[in-house]
Short mmCIF file of C-alpha atoms (C1' of nucleotides) in Angstrom, two decimals:
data_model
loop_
_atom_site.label_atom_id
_atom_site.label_comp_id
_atom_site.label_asym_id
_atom_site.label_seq_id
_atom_site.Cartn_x
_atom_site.Cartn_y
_atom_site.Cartn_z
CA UNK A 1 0.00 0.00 0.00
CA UNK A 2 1.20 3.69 -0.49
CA UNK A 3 1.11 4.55 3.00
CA UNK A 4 -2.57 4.71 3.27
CA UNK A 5 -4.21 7.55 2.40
CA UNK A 6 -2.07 10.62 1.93
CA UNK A 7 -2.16 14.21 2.32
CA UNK A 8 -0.84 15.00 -0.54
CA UNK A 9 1.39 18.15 0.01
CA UNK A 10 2.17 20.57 -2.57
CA UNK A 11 5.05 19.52 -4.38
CA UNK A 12 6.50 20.24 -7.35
CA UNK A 13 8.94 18.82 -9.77
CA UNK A 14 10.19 21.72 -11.68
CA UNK A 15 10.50 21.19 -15.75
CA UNK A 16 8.56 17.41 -15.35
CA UNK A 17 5.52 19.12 -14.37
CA UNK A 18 5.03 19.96 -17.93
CA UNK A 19 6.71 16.69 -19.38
CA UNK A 20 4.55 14.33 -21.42
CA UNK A 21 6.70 11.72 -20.76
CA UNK A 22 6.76 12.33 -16.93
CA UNK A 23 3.03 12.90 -17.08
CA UNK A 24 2.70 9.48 -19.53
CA UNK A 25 4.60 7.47 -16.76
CA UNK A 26 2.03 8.69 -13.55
CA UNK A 27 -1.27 8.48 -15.66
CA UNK A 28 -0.02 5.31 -16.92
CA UNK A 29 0.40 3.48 -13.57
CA UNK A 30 -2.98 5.40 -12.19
CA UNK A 31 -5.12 4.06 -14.87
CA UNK A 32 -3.38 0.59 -14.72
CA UNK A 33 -3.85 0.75 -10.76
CA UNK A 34 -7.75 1.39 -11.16
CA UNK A 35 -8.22 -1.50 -13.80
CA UNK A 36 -6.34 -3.54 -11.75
CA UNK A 37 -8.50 -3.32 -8.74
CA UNK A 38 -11.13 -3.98 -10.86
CA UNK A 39 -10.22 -7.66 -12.31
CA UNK A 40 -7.46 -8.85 -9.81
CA UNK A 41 -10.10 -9.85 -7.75
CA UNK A 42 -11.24 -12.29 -10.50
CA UNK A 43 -7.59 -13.64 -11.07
CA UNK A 44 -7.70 -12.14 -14.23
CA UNK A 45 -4.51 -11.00 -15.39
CA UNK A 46 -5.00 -8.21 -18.37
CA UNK A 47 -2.09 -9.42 -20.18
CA UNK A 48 -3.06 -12.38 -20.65
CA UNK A 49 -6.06 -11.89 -21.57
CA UNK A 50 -5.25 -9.65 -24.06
CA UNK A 51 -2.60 -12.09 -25.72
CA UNK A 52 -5.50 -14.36 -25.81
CA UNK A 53 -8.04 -11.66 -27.63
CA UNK A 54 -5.57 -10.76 -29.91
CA UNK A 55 -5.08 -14.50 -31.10
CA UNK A 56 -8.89 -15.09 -31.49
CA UNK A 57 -8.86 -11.78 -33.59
CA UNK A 58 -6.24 -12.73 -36.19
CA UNK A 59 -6.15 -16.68 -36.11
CA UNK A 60 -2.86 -18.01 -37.45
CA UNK A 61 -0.90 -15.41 -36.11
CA UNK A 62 2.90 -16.07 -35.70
CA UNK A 63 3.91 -15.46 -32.30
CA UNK A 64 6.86 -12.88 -32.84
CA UNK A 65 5.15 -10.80 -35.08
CA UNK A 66 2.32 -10.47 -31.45
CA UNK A 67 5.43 -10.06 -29.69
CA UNK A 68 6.80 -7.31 -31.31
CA UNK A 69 3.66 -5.42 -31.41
CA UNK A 70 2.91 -6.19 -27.62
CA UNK A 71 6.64 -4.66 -27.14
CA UNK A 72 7.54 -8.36 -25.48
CA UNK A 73 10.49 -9.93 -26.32
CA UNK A 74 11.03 -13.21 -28.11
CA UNK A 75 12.08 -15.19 -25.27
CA UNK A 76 9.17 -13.98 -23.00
CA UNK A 77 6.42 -14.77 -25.32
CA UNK A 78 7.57 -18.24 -25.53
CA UNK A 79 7.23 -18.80 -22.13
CA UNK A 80 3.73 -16.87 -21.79
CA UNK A 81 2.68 -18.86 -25.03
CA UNK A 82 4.15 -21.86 -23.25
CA UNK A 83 2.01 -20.88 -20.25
CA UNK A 84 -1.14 -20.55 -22.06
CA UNK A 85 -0.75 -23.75 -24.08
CA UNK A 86 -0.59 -25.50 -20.96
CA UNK A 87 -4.01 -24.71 -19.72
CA UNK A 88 -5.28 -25.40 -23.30
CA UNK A 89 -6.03 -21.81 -24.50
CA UNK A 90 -4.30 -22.23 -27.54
CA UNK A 91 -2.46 -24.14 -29.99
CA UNK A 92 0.70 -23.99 -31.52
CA UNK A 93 0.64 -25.17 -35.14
CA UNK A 94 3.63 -24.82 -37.91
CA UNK A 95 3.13 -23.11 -41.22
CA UNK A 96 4.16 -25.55 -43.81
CA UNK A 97 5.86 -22.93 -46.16
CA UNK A 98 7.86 -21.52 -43.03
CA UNK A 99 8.92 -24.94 -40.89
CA UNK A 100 10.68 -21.95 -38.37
CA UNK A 101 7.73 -20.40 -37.35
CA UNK A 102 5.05 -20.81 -34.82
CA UNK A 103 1.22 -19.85 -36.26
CA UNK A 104 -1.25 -19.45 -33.26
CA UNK A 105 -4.98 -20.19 -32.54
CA UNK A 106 -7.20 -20.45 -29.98
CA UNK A 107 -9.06 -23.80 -28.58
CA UNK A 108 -12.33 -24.25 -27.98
CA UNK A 109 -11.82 -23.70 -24.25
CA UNK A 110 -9.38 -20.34 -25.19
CA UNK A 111 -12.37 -18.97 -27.04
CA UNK A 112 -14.74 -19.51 -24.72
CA UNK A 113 -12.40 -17.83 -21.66
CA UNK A 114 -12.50 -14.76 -24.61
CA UNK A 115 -16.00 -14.71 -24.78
CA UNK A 116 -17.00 -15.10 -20.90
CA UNK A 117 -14.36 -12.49 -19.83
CA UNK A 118 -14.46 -9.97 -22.62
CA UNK A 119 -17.45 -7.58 -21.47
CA UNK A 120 -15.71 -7.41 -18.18
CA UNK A 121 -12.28 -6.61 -19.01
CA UNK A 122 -13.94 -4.15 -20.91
CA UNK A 123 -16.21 -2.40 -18.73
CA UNK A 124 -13.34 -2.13 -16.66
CA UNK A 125 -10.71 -1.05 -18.79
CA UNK A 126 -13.47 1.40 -19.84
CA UNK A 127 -14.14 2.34 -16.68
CA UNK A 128 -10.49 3.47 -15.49
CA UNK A 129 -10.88 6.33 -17.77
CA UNK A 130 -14.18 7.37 -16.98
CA UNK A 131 -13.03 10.61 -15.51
CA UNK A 132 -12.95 11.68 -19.20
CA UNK A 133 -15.90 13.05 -21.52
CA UNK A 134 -16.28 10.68 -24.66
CA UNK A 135 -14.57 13.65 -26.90
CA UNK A 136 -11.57 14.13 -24.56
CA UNK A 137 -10.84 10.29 -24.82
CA UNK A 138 -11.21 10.66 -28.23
CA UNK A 139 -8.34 13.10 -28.60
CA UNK A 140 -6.57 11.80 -26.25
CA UNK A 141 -6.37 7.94 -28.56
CA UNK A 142 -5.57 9.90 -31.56
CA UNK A 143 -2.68 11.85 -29.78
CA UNK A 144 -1.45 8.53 -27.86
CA UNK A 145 -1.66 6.89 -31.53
CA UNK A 146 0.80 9.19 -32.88
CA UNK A 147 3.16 9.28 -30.06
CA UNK A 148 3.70 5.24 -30.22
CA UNK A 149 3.04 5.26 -34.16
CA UNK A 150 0.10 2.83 -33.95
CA UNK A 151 -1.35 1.04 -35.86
CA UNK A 152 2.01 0.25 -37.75
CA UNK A 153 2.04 0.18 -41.76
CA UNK A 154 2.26 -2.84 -44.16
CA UNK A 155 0.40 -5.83 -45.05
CA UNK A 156 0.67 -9.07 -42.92
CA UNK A 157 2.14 -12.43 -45.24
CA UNK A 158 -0.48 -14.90 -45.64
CA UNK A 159 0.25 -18.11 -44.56
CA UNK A 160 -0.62 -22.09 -45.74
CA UNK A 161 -2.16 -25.20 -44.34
CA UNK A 162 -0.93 -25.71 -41.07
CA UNK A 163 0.54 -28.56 -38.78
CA UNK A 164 0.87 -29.84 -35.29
CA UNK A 165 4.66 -28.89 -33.73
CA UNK B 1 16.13 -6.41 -28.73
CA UNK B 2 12.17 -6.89 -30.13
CA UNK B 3 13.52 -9.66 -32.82
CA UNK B 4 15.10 -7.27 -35.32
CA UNK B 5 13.34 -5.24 -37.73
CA UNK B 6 9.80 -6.82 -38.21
CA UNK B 7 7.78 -6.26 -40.97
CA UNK B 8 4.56 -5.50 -38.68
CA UNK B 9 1.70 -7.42 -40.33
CA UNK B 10 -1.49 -5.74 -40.11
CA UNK B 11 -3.34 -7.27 -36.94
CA UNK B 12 -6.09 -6.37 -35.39
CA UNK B 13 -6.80 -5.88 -31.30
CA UNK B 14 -10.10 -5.22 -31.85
CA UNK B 15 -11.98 -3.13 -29.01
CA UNK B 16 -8.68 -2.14 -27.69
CA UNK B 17 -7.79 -0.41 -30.79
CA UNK B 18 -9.76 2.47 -29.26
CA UNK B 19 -8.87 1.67 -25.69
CA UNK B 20 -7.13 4.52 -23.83
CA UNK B 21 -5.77 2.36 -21.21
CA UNK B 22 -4.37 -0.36 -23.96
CA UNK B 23 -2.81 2.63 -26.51
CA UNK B 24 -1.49 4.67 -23.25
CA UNK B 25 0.44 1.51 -22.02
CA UNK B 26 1.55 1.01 -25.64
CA UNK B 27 2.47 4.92 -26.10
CA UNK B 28 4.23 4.93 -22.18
CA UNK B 29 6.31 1.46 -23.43
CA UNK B 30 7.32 3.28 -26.49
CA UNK B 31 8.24 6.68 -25.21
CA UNK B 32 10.18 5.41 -22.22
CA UNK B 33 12.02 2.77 -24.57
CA UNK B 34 12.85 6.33 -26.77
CA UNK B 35 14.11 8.34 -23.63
CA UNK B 36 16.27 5.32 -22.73
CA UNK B 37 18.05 4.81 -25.54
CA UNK B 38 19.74 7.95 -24.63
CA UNK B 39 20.25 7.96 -21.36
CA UNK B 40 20.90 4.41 -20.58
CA UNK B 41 24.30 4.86 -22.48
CA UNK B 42 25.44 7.54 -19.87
CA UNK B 43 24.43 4.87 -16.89
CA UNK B 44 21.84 7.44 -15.79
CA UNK B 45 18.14 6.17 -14.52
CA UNK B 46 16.01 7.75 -15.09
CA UNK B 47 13.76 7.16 -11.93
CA UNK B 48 16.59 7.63 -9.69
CA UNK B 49 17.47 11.29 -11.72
CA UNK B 50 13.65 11.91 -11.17
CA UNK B 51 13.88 11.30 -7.32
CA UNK B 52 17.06 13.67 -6.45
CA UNK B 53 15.93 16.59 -8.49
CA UNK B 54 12.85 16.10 -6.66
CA UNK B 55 14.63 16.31 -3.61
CA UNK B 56 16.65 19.43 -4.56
CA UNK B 57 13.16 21.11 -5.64
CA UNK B 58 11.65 20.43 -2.71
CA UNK B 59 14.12 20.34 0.18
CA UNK B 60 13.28 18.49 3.72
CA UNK B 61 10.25 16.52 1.83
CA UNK B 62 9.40 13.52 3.40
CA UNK B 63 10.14 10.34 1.77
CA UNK B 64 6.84 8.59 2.66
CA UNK B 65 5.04 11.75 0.69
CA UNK B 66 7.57 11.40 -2.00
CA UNK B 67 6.84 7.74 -2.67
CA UNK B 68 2.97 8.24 -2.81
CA UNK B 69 3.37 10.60 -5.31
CA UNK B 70 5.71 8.97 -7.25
CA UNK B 71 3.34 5.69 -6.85
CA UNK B 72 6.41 3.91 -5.33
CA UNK B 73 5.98 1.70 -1.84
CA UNK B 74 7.18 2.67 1.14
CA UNK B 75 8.98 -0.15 1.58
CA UNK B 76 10.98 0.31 -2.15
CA UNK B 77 11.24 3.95 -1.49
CA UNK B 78 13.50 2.98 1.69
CA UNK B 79 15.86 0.89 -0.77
CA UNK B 80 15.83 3.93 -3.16
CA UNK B 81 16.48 6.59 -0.60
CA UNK B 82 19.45 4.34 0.72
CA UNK B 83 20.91 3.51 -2.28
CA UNK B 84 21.27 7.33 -3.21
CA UNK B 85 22.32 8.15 0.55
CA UNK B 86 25.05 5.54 0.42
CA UNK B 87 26.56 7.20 -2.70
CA UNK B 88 27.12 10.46 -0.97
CA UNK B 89 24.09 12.28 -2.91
CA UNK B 90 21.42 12.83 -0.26
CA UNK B 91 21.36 13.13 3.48
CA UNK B 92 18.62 11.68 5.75
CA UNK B 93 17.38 14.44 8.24
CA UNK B 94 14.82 14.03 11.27
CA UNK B 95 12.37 16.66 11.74
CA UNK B 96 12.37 17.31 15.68
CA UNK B 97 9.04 17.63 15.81
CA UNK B 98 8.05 14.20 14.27
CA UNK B 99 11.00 11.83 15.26
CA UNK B 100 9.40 8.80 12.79
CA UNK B 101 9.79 10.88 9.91
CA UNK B 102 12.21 11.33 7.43
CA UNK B 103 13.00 14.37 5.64
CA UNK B 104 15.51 14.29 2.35
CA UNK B 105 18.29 16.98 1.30
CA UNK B 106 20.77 16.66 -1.52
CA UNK B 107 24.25 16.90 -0.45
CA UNK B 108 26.46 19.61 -2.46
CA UNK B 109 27.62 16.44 -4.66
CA UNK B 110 23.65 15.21 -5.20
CA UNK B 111 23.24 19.31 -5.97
CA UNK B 112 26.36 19.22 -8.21
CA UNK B 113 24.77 15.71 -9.87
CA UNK B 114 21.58 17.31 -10.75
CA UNK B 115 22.62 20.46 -12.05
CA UNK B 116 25.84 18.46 -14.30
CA UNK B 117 22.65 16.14 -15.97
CA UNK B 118 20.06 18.25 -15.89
CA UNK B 119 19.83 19.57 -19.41
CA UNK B 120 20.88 16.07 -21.12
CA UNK B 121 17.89 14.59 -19.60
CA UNK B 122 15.02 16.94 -20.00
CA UNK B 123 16.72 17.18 -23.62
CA UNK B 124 16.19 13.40 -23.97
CA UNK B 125 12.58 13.49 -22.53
CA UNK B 126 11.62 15.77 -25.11
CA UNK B 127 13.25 14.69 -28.24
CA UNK B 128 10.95 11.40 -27.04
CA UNK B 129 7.79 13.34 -27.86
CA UNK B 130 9.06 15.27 -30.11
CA UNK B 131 6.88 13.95 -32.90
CA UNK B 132 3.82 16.00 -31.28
CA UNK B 133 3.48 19.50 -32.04
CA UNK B 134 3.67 22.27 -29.11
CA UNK B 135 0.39 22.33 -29.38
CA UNK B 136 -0.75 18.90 -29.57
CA UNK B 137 1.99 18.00 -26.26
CA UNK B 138 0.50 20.85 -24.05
CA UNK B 139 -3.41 19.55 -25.34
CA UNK B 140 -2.13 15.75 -24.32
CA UNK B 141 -0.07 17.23 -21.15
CA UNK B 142 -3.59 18.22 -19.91
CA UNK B 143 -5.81 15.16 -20.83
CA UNK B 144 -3.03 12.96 -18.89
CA UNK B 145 -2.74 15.79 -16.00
CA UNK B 146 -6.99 14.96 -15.83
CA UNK B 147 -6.55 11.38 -15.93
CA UNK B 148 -4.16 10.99 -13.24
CA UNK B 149 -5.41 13.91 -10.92
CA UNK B 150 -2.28 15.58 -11.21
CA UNK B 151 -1.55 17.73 -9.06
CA UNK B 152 -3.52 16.35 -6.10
CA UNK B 153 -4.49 19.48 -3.62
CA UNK B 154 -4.07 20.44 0.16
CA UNK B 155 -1.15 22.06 1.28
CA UNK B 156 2.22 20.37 2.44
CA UNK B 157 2.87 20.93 6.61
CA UNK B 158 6.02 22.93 6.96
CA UNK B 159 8.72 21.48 9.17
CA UNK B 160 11.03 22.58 11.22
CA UNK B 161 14.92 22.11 12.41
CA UNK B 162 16.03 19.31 10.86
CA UNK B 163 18.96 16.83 12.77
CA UNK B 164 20.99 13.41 11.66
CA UNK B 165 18.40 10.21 12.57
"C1'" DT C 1 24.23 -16.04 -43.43
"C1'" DA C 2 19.91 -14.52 -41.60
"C1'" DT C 3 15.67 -15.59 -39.23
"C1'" DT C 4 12.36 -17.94 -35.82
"C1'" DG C 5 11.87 -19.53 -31.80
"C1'" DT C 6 13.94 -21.80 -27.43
"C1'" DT C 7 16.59 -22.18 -23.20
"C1'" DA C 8 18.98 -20.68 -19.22
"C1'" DT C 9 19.93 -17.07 -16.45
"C1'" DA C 10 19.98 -12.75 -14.17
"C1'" DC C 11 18.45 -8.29 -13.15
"C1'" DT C 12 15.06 -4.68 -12.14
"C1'" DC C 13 10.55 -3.49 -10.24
"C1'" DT C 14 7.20 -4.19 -7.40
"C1'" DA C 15 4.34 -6.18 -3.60
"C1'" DT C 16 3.47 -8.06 1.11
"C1'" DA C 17 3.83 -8.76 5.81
"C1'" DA C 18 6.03 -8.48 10.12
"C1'" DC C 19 8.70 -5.39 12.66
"C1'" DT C 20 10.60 -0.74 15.36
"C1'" DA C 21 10.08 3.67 17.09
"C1'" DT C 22 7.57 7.23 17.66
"C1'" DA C 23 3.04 9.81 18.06
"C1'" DT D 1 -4.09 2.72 18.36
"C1'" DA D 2 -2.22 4.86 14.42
"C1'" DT D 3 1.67 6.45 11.68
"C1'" DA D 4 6.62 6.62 9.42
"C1'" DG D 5 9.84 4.06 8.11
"C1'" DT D 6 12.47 -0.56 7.96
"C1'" DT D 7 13.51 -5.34 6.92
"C1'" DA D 8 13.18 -9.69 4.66
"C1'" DT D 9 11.35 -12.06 1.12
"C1'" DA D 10 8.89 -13.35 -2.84
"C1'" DG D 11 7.01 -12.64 -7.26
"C1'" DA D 12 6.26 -10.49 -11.79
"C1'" DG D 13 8.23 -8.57 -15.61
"C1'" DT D 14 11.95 -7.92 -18.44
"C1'" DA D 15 16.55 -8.40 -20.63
"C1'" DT D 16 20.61 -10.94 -22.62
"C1'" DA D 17 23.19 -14.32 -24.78
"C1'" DA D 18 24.00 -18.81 -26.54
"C1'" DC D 19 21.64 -22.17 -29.09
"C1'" DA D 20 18.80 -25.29 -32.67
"C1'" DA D 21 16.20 -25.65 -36.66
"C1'" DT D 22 15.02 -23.77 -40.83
"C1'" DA D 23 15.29 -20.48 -44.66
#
DNA sequence: TATTGTTATACTCTATAACTATA
DNA sequence: TATAGTTATAGAGTATAACAATA
């Protein structure tokens, strides 16, 4: 806990009061903090779940290309891929044209954790930004888009029949 | 590193595409990874850069306030706050009129640290944002200032002589 | 040679709970 | 009893480098 509730005194901190990135950093772990107390109690961990969404949402995926766009390394999203193919969220089949690479899908049982969870995760993610009007949020996505250049440009390779590892 | 150059497929994350929380964790990830690239050469943290010119800005400030509003524990703070007293850069004062408390200076060298780094760092910050307009940076400084509830309000207590715990 | 993913390992952050000393 | 800070410890997240299989 942060030492219970706080007083709060003034205090500044000069030039970073007016820093985006110092600003990006606190609102950041705020918002994270509220969505946090929202689905911890449901032993719902949001990256997870959202490594999960994204695979039901583009079927086939290779699991590097998720990691770089999830900004986690290679090595770590084998052993959260590992992780999730052990409780039987997902599969991890072999494109036939690319014998290197690792194509990912979701089970039956991975799509139906999607599915159960998804209005909550949402409703809470949703929720930790309530604080803003509809139009702010909207501005403040486009501006947040720009800064971390997202949605990245160029097509994604298609990809065969696949196969069993 | 993130696996080399990828060729970033299109994918889809669906409802968080519009997510605040989702694209502010994604902007904070990239902007931070920015700012460290060229600081991390120089061995200088960030956080612990953020914490002594804190100190210097806001002399005798207890650490306990410190760490709530820098969302850090109590308990982590304390490792912090020792780390940067055993290398000579702060001192650790006790305010007479609250012996359990513990208020932070910055030592002539801790001064002398700040002011040497000062300008490479908020330079560093900025060129991290840098692809926002004025405009756009002081429109997103405020959205983020609204989501976090930055600054908090109610005055800090004043304290008075200060002696070694 | 370069790329995809794996393994082993270590380091940084962060969180929790029990403790002390002071109030 | 409550508060400020400390200690010990554990866990999550992340990073790095060497490696195997494939291209």
């Amino acid at each position: 806990m942060n030492s219970g509730v706080n007083e709060t005194p003034a205090l500044t901190f000069g030039p970073f009061e007016t820093s985006v990135g110092f600003l990006l950093r606190i609102a950041q772990l705020t918002v994270s903090e509220r969505t946090f107390a929202e689905l911890n109690r449901r032993d719902l961990p949001i990256g997870e779940f959202t490594i999960l969404m994204a695979i039901g949402l583009n079927p086939g995926v290779r699991q590097g290309v998720l990691a770089g766009r999830l900004r986690i390394t290679g090595s770590n999203m084998t052993k959260l891929v590992r992780l999730l193919e052990n409780r039987g969220m997902i599969r991890r089949l072999v494109p036939p044209h690319d014998r290197r690479a690792i194509a990912l899908e979701l089970t039956e049982k991975g799509r139906a954790h999607v599915e159960e969870h998804q209005d909550l995760v949402l409703r809470a993610v949703s929720r930790a930004v309530d604080c803003l009007e509809a139009q702010e949020q909207a501005v403040l996505l486009k501006l947040l888009r720009k800064l971390a250049d997202w949605p990245p440009s160029s097509p994604r390779p298609p990809h065969g029949e696949l196969v069993e590892p």
